GROMACS .gro file of C-alpha atoms in nm:
model
  369
    1MET     CA    1  -1.883   1.347   3.123
    2ALA     CA    2  -1.907   1.133   3.331
    3ASN     CA    3  -2.261   1.054   3.244
    4VAL     CA    4  -2.196   1.035   2.911
    5CYS     CA    5  -2.227   0.722   2.743
    6ASP     CA    6  -1.971   0.560   2.542
    7ASP     CA    7  -2.052   0.543   2.198
    8VAL     CA    8  -2.143   0.973   2.220
    9LEU     CA    9  -1.803   0.971   2.385
   10HIS     CA   10  -1.660   0.743   2.125
   11ASN     CA   11  -1.811   0.962   1.886
   12ILE     CA   12  -1.638   1.266   2.015
   13LEU     CA   13  -1.282   1.154   2.067
   14ALA     CA   14  -1.307   1.014   1.751
   15ARG     CA   15  -1.294   1.393   1.661
   16LEU     CA   16  -0.973   1.466   1.845
   17PRO     CA   17  -0.645   1.494   1.695
   18GLY     CA   18  -0.459   1.205   1.767
   19LYS     CA   19  -0.208   1.449   2.046
   20THR     CA   20  -0.466   1.561   2.189
   21LEU     CA   21  -0.535   1.175   2.247
   22LEU     CA   22  -0.269   1.143   2.371
   23ARG     CA   23  -0.333   1.391   2.630
   24PHE     CA   24  -0.702   1.227   2.706
   25ARG     CA   25  -0.617   0.886   2.780
   26CYS     CA   26  -0.478   1.026   3.114
   27VAL     CA   27  -0.843   1.102   3.254
   28SER     CA   28  -0.927   0.809   3.345
   29LYS     CA   29  -0.874   0.409   3.323
   30HIS     CA   30  -1.203   0.414   3.155
   31TRP     CA   31  -1.073   0.713   2.845
   32ASN     CA   32  -0.768   0.537   2.861
   33GLY     CA   33  -0.954   0.205   2.779
   34LEU     CA   34  -1.162   0.328   2.535
   35ILE     CA   35  -0.907   0.626   2.339
   36SER     CA   36  -0.630   0.264   2.392
   37ASP     CA   37  -0.872  -0.009   2.168
   38PRO     CA   38  -0.748  -0.128   1.868
   39TYR     CA   39  -1.017  -0.133   1.693
   40PHE     CA   40  -1.098   0.270   1.821
   41MET     CA   41  -0.746   0.356   1.638
   42LYS     CA   42  -0.883   0.146   1.398
   43SER     CA   43  -1.238   0.375   1.288
   44ARG     CA   44  -1.066   0.652   1.300
   45SER     CA   45  -0.883   0.561   1.050
   46ARG     CA   46  -0.652   0.899   0.975
   47ARG     CA   47  -0.366   0.944   0.671
   48MET     CA   48  -0.093   1.107   0.780
   49ILE     CA   49   0.223   1.203   0.583
   50LEU     CA   50   0.516   1.190   0.719
   51LEU     CA   51   0.768   1.415   0.545
   52LYS     CA   52   1.144   1.374   0.527
   53PHE     CA   53   1.396   1.591   0.659
   54THR     CA   54   1.746   1.493   0.940
   55GLN     CA   55   1.635   1.710   1.079
   56PRO     CA   56   1.294   1.731   1.267
   57LEU     CA   57   1.038   1.526   1.097
   58VAL     CA   58   0.730   1.630   0.994
   59VAL     CA   59   0.417   1.552   0.942
   60ILE     CA   60   0.070   1.644   0.743
   61ASP     CA   61  -0.257   1.502   0.929
   62ASP     CA   62  -0.571   1.485   0.759
   63THR     CA   63  -0.653   1.797   0.788
   64GLU     CA   64  -0.310   1.987   0.571
   65ALA     CA   65  -0.194   2.051   0.907
   66VAL     CA   66   0.150   2.057   0.963
   67GLN     CA   67   0.349   2.001   1.266
   68LEU     CA   68   0.702   1.915   1.372
   69LEU     CA   69   0.760   1.541   1.541
   70HIS     CA   70   0.958   1.442   1.773
   71SER     CA   71   1.249   1.209   1.649
   72PRO     CA   72   1.503   0.964   1.691
   73LEU     CA   73   1.741   1.096   1.458
   74GLU     CA   74   1.765   1.395   1.702
   75HIS     CA   75   2.043   1.279   1.884
   76GLU     CA   76   2.207   1.119   1.499
   77GLU     CA   77   2.595   1.291   1.397
   78GLU     CA   78   2.554   1.593   1.180
   79GLY     CA   79   2.466   1.444   0.788
   80THR     CA   80   2.307   1.116   0.848
   81ARG     CA   81   2.026   1.074   0.605
   82VAL     CA   82   1.642   0.889   0.635
   83SER     CA   83   1.458   0.674   0.398
   84MET     CA   84   1.124   0.623   0.468
   85VAL     CA   85   1.135   0.247   0.413
   86GLY     CA   86   0.721   0.158   0.476
   87THR     CA   87   0.467   0.118   0.731
   88LEU     CA   88   0.249  -0.128   0.876
   89ASN     CA   89  -0.040  -0.055   1.162
   90GLY     CA   90   0.077   0.300   1.264
   91ILE     CA   91   0.416   0.176   1.279
   92VAL     CA   92   0.756   0.329   1.015
   93LEU     CA   93   1.004   0.152   0.935
   94LEU     CA   94   1.318   0.369   0.888
   95ALA     CA   95   1.667   0.351   0.822
   96LEU     CA   96   1.958   0.572   0.896
   97ILE     CA   97   2.262   0.635   0.681
   98TYR     CA   98   2.567   0.744   0.792
   99CYS     CA   99   2.719   0.893   0.492
  100LYS     CA  100   3.058   1.027   0.593
  101SER     CA  101   3.092   0.552   0.754
  102LEU     CA  102   2.820   0.387   0.635
  103HIS     CA  103   2.701   0.232   0.795
  104TYR     CA  104   2.302   0.232   0.842
  105LYS     CA  105   2.056   0.106   1.125
  106LEU     CA  106   1.744   0.065   1.118
  107VAL     CA  107   1.453   0.120   1.302
  108LEU     CA  108   1.076   0.106   1.390
  109TYR     CA  109   0.886   0.411   1.481
  110ASN     CA  110   0.567   0.592   1.593
  111PRO     CA  111   0.504   0.880   1.467
  112LEU     CA  112   0.229   0.976   1.655
  113THR     CA  113   0.401   0.829   2.018
  114CYS     CA  114   0.680   0.942   1.869
  115ALA     CA  115   0.819   0.591   2.038
  116SER     CA  116   1.077   0.350   1.832
  117LYS     CA  117   1.308   0.060   1.911
  118ILE     CA  118   1.639   0.026   1.720
  119LEU     CA  119   1.635  -0.314   1.524
  120VAL     CA  120   2.029  -0.322   1.410
  121VAL     CA  121   2.251  -0.144   1.325
  122MET     CA  122   2.466  -0.244   0.971
  123GLY     CA  123   2.843  -0.192   0.892
  124PRO     CA  124   2.956  -0.066   0.523
  125PRO     CA  125   2.886  -0.371   0.268
  126SER     CA  126   3.141  -0.582   0.202
  127ILE     CA  127   3.192  -0.534  -0.082
  128PRO     CA  128   3.314  -0.150  -0.144
  129TYR     CA  129   3.042   0.043  -0.378
  130PRO     CA  130   3.273   0.288  -0.599
  131ASP     CA  131   3.064   0.546  -0.627
  132ARG     CA  132   3.012   0.640  -0.181
  133GLN     CA  133   2.791   0.905  -0.257
  134ASN     CA  134   2.485   0.633  -0.428
  135ARG     CA  135   2.326   0.382  -0.162
  136PRO     CA  136   2.500   0.072  -0.174
  137TYR     CA  137   2.183  -0.114   0.017
  138VAL     CA  138   1.781  -0.097  -0.120
  139PHE     CA  139   1.538  -0.203   0.179
  140GLY     CA  140   1.240  -0.336   0.137
  141PHE     CA  141   0.924  -0.409   0.397
  142GLY     CA  142   0.600  -0.650   0.400
  143TYR     CA  143   0.471  -0.946   0.505
  144GLY     CA  144   0.352  -1.322   0.388
  145ALA     CA  145   0.110  -1.539   0.441
  146THR     CA  146  -0.004  -1.278   0.724
  147LYS     CA  147   0.091  -1.009   0.936
  148ASP     CA  148   0.275  -1.145   1.160
  149ASP     CA  149   0.511  -1.283   0.882
  150LEU     CA  150   0.722  -0.985   0.894
  151LYS     CA  151   1.056  -0.931   0.693
  152ILE     CA  152   1.279  -0.715   0.632
  153LEU     CA  153   1.406  -0.769   0.203
  154ARG     CA  154   1.776  -0.515   0.238
  155LEU     CA  155   1.949  -0.524  -0.180
  156GLU     CA  156   2.312  -0.480  -0.225
  157ASN     CA  157   2.355  -0.359  -0.520
  158VAL     CA  158   2.733  -0.471  -0.612
  159SER     CA  159   2.800  -0.271  -1.002
  160TYR     CA  160   3.128  -0.192  -1.106
  161PRO     CA  161   3.136   0.095  -1.373
  162GLN     CA  162   3.393  -0.225  -1.635
  163PRO     CA  163   3.417  -0.458  -1.689
  164VAL     CA  164   3.106  -0.540  -1.710
  165SER     CA  165   3.020  -0.894  -1.644
  166SER     CA  166   3.158  -0.812  -1.273
  167HIS     CA  167   2.784  -0.652  -1.248
  168TYR     CA  168   2.529  -0.830  -0.974
  169CYS     CA  169   2.360  -0.805  -0.667
  170LYS     CA  170   2.303  -0.958  -0.353
  171TYR     CA  171   1.960  -0.985  -0.108
  172ASP     CA  172   1.917  -1.148   0.226
  173VAL     CA  173   1.628  -1.126   0.445
  174PHE     CA  174   1.575  -1.020   0.866
  175ASP     CA  175   1.306  -1.218   0.956
  176LEU     CA  176   1.126  -1.007   1.273
  177LYS     CA  177   0.997  -1.338   1.458
  178THR     CA  178   1.396  -1.395   1.541
  179CYS     CA  179   1.541  -1.099   1.457
  180SER     CA  180   1.840  -1.221   1.258
  181TRP     CA  181   1.927  -1.259   0.884
  182SER     CA  182   1.934  -1.518   0.677
  183LYS     CA  183   2.212  -1.602   0.461
  184ARG     CA  184   2.297  -1.341   0.170
  185ARG     CA  185   2.190  -1.470  -0.127
  186ASP     CA  186   2.292  -1.363  -0.446
  187LEU     CA  187   1.974  -1.279  -0.699
  188ALA     CA  188   1.962  -1.471  -1.022
  189ILE     CA  189   1.798  -1.202  -1.208
  190LYS     CA  190   1.997  -0.955  -1.366
  191SER     CA  191   1.918  -0.602  -1.212
  192ASP     CA  192   2.068  -0.215  -1.122
  193PHE     CA  193   1.891  -0.037  -0.805
  194HIS     CA  194   1.819   0.363  -0.725
  195ASN     CA  195   1.818   0.421  -0.390
  196VAL     CA  196   1.356   0.444  -0.325
  197PRO     CA  197   1.271   0.174  -0.100
  198GLY     CA  198   1.048  -0.092  -0.237
  199THR     CA  199   0.573  -0.031  -0.267
  200PHE     CA  200   0.476  -0.336  -0.118
  201LEU     CA  201   0.164  -0.424  -0.201
  202ASN     CA  202  -0.076  -0.726  -0.163
  203GLY     CA  203   0.197  -1.023  -0.041
  204PHE     CA  204   0.420  -0.875  -0.339
  205LEU     CA  205   0.709  -0.589  -0.260
  206TYR     CA  206   0.781  -0.391  -0.574
  207TRP     CA  207   1.132  -0.186  -0.603
  208LEU     CA  208   1.219   0.008  -1.001
  209THR     CA  209   1.500  -0.081  -1.181
  210PHE     CA  210   1.764  -0.070  -1.453
  211SER     CA  211   1.950  -0.311  -1.659
  212SER     CA  212   1.904  -0.356  -2.054
  213ARG     CA  213   1.596  -0.134  -2.007
  214PHE     CA  214   1.364  -0.040  -1.788
  215GLY     CA  215   1.176  -0.216  -1.494
  216ILE     CA  216   0.993  -0.361  -1.217
  217LEU     CA  217   1.115  -0.603  -0.996
  218ALA     CA  218   0.864  -0.838  -0.760
  219LEU     CA  219   0.900  -1.019  -0.526
  220ASN     CA  220   0.631  -1.283  -0.384
  221VAL     CA  221   0.722  -1.248  -0.007
  222LYS     CA  222   0.502  -1.569   0.082
  223ASP     CA  223   0.766  -1.745  -0.166
  224MET     CA  224   1.014  -1.571  -0.198
  225VAL     CA  225   0.992  -1.540  -0.528
  226PHE     CA  226   1.197  -1.315  -0.760
  227SER     CA  227   1.019  -1.204  -1.108
  228ASN     CA  228   1.073  -0.902  -1.362
  229ILE     CA  229   0.790  -0.682  -1.523
  230LYS     CA  230   0.781  -0.497  -1.787
  231LEU     CA  231   0.710  -0.091  -1.805
  232PRO     CA  232   0.526   0.039  -2.023
  233ASP     CA  233   0.722   0.151  -2.371
  234GLU     CA  234   0.699   0.492  -2.321
  235ILE     CA  235   0.834   0.553  -1.987
  236ALA     CA  236   1.195   0.543  -2.126
  237HIS     CA  237   1.367   0.685  -1.796
  238VAL     CA  238   1.333   0.571  -1.465
  239GLN     CA  239   1.474   0.877  -1.315
  240ALA     CA  240   1.149   1.127  -1.360
  241THR     CA  241   0.981   0.752  -1.220
  242LEU     CA  242   0.822   0.642  -0.925
  243LEU     CA  243   0.591   0.331  -0.779
  244GLY     CA  244   0.312   0.384  -0.550
  245SER     CA  245  -0.030   0.215  -0.454
  246ILE     CA  246  -0.403   0.376  -0.575
  247GLY     CA  247  -0.731   0.175  -0.508
  248GLY     CA  248  -0.518  -0.088  -0.502
  249CYS     CA  249  -0.346  -0.190  -0.786
  250LEU     CA  250  -0.001  -0.074  -0.841
  251CYS     CA  251   0.085   0.276  -0.995
  252VAL     CA  252   0.361   0.485  -1.194
  253THR     CA  253   0.342   0.812  -1.217
  254ASN     CA  254   0.649   0.951  -1.437
  255LYS     CA  255   0.738   1.328  -1.625
  256ALA     CA  256   0.638   1.336  -1.979
  257LYS     CA  257   0.896   1.366  -2.144
  258VAL     CA  258   1.245   1.315  -1.890
  259GLY     CA  259   1.380   1.741  -1.873
  260TYR     CA  260   1.387   2.015  -1.576
  261ASN     CA  261   1.130   2.303  -1.800
  262ASN     CA  262   0.914   1.995  -1.831
  263ARG     CA  263   0.618   2.003  -1.622
  264SER     CA  264   0.347   1.744  -1.754
  265PHE     CA  265   0.370   1.430  -1.576
  266ASN     CA  266   0.127   1.124  -1.694
  267LEU     CA  267  -0.007   0.826  -1.404
  268TRP     CA  268   0.001   0.429  -1.489
  269LEU     CA  269  -0.206   0.188  -1.346
  270MET     CA  270  -0.125  -0.159  -1.397
  271LYS     CA  271  -0.461  -0.378  -1.367
  272GLU     CA  272  -0.303  -0.781  -1.439
  273GLU     CA  273   0.095  -0.832  -1.414
  274GLY     CA  274   0.272  -0.611  -1.735
  275SER     CA  275  -0.108  -0.490  -1.785
  276TRP     CA  276  -0.060  -0.124  -1.844
  277MET     CA  277  -0.294   0.140  -1.863
  278LYS     CA  278  -0.209   0.499  -1.920
  279ALA     CA  279  -0.518   0.650  -1.615
  280HIS     CA  280  -0.479   1.005  -1.605
  281SER     CA  281  -0.168   1.311  -1.743
  282PHE     CA  282  -0.170   1.650  -1.610
  283THR     CA  283   0.049   1.962  -1.619
  284PHE     CA  284   0.102   2.152  -1.223
  285SER     CA  285   0.352   2.453  -1.164
  286LEU     CA  286   0.240   2.743  -0.942
  287GLU     CA  287   0.364   3.058  -1.045
  288THR     CA  288   0.793   2.965  -1.114
  289SER     CA  289   0.780   2.713  -0.885
  290TYR     CA  290   0.837   2.332  -1.017
  291PHE     CA  291   0.682   2.041  -0.856
  292PHE     CA  292   0.791   1.669  -0.844
  293PRO     CA  293   0.594   1.427  -0.696
  294THR     CA  294   0.728   1.274  -0.349
  295CYS     CA  295   0.447   1.046  -0.283
  296ILE     CA  296   0.165   0.830  -0.511
  297LEU     CA  297  -0.123   0.908  -0.198
  298GLY     CA  298  -0.397   0.598  -0.180
  299TYR     CA  299  -0.708   0.759  -0.321
  300GLY     CA  300  -0.592   0.920  -0.604
  301GLN     CA  301  -0.320   1.216  -0.544
  302ILE     CA  302  -0.023   1.291  -0.505
  303LEU     CA  303   0.175   1.433  -0.327
  304LEU     CA  304   0.397   1.683  -0.499
  305GLN     CA  305   0.684   1.906  -0.314
  306SER     CA  306   0.933   2.214  -0.538
  307SER     CA  307   1.266   2.328  -0.503
  308SER     CA  308   1.142   2.586  -0.247
  309ASN     CA  309   0.976   2.343  -0.046
  310GLN     CA  310   0.606   2.403  -0.101
  311PHE     CA  311   0.397   2.067  -0.044
  312VAL     CA  312   0.088   2.055  -0.243
  313ILE     CA  313  -0.153   1.741  -0.271
  314TYR     CA  314  -0.323   1.694  -0.597
  315ASP     CA  315  -0.574   1.535  -0.633
  316THR     CA  316  -0.560   1.351  -0.999
  317SER     CA  317  -1.041   1.253  -0.998
  318ASP     CA  318  -1.144   1.598  -1.017
  319GLU     CA  319  -0.753   1.796  -1.091
  320SER     CA  320  -0.820   2.004  -0.795
  321HIS     CA  321  -0.503   2.067  -0.616
  322LYS     CA  322  -0.439   2.203  -0.240
  323THR     CA  323  -0.155   2.392  -0.105
  324ILE     CA  324  -0.018   2.306   0.199
  325ASN     CA  325   0.015   2.606   0.375
  326GLY     CA  326   0.257   2.609   0.723
  327LEU     CA  327   0.626   2.460   0.647
  328PRO     CA  328   0.838   2.733   0.469
  329THR     CA  329   0.818   2.896   0.855
  330LEU     CA  330   0.866   2.613   1.032
  331LYS     CA  331   1.208   2.633   1.243
  332GLY     CA  332   1.502   2.427   1.106
  333ILE     CA  333   1.325   2.268   0.811
  334GLU     CA  334   1.702   2.264   0.548
  335THR     CA  335   1.595   2.474   0.242
  336LEU     CA  336   1.618   2.295  -0.100
  337SER     CA  337   1.623   2.607  -0.303
  338ASP     CA  338   1.987   2.538  -0.388
  339PHE     CA  339   1.846   2.201  -0.558
  340ASP     CA  340   2.048   2.170  -0.890
  341ILE     CA  341   1.863   1.974  -1.168
  342THR     CA  342   2.019   1.626  -1.119
  343TYR     CA  343   1.953   1.683  -0.786
  344MET     CA  344   1.604   1.743  -0.870
  345LEU     CA  345   1.554   1.465  -1.141
  346TYR     CA  346   1.708   1.261  -0.758
  347CYS     CA  347   1.433   1.400  -0.605
  348PHE     CA  348   1.169   1.342  -0.809
  349GLN     CA  349   1.227   0.956  -0.832
  350ASP     CA  350   1.324   0.925  -0.470
  351GLN     CA  351   1.036   0.900  -0.233
  352CYS     CA  352   1.120   1.074   0.082
  353SER     CA  353   0.729   1.089   0.181
  354ILE     CA  354   0.524   0.815   0.351
  355GLU     CA  355   0.167   0.746   0.410
  356TYR     CA  356   0.063   0.599   0.662
  357VAL     CA  357  -0.313   0.473   0.973
  358GLU     CA  358  -0.265   0.682   1.296
  359SER     CA  359  -0.237   0.383   1.575
  360LEU     CA  360  -0.116   0.357   1.915
  361VAL     CA  361   0.143   0.039   1.894
  362SER     CA  362   0.441  -0.044   2.011
  363PRO     CA  363   0.778  -0.066   1.784
  364SER     CA  364   0.792  -0.386   2.055
  365ASP     CA  365   0.452  -0.530   1.936
  366LEU     CA  366   0.586  -0.594   1.549
  367CYS     CA  367   0.908  -0.763   1.677
  368PHE     CA  368   0.904  -1.125   1.883
  369ASN     CA  369   1.202  -1.117   2.062
   0.00000   0.00000   0.00000
């Protein structure tokens, strides 16, 4: 292909899978330069879905094919859990949780190149949390005025059953420019959190909360100002609710009625702060499997997961769905078939998958130290 012009070569390379591109960088310096060009990777804009399994990590590519990944979890101790905190420029921030000791590790990870960088290792919370099965820390990943102003928010749940007055939260910020934590502060707004990382959109981080009523805690990352947003009145149970974004709007999907056998869901869009519109209602099941949304994708699609590790992508625009084939045949995948009703409800509200765009960016490029 020595006589092929760059425009034609660019068009051919743009159609190749990511793993093939990595190999083709070794063909020549010229090919490496073309493939490594950030504008080339941006033109491909391949959106992928990273699924959370402790061992291994699994990705669904844009052709709905399933692939196993080499992950930074391969040498971690048994029982280590992983949470997908957020993503930027093809890099995913993972929070590794050591359930026995409640230690944490924050890791930047590129699923395409499998390169990773440990940001920080954290000990257990400063104040013992009464429920050790719950996670006392809730994270968020976003940026302020510019993308080089990257920050990680750490919210610490300090909530005792009795007395009620002992309920409060603390927060601090990890700045990727200085690779250091800010002073820990009390959160003035009374909130309690589930174990779901924040959703980043348009300079804000959003978390589902519950206190006197269910709602959303919003943080302006640039100004570091918190505020509360009400959920639609019809949403009465935050456990069956999942945050995401569609078309640049914050959105919420929830069960129309909480219950294991219920298969009906609503999708809400927030056009203005606190102003919600029910955009879609649907009922979904396949044979005897009950499905629970696990990730809201960016183009009006919803990733659903069953107790038997079936995955489907439901498209709200035309009410169609695509079944993800190949996952049940992969070796080493943890079975979810023994879920009880309570855990299924937690699975529904625990954002255990994340959508990202492939890139060749190194995790080290997001850090300044």
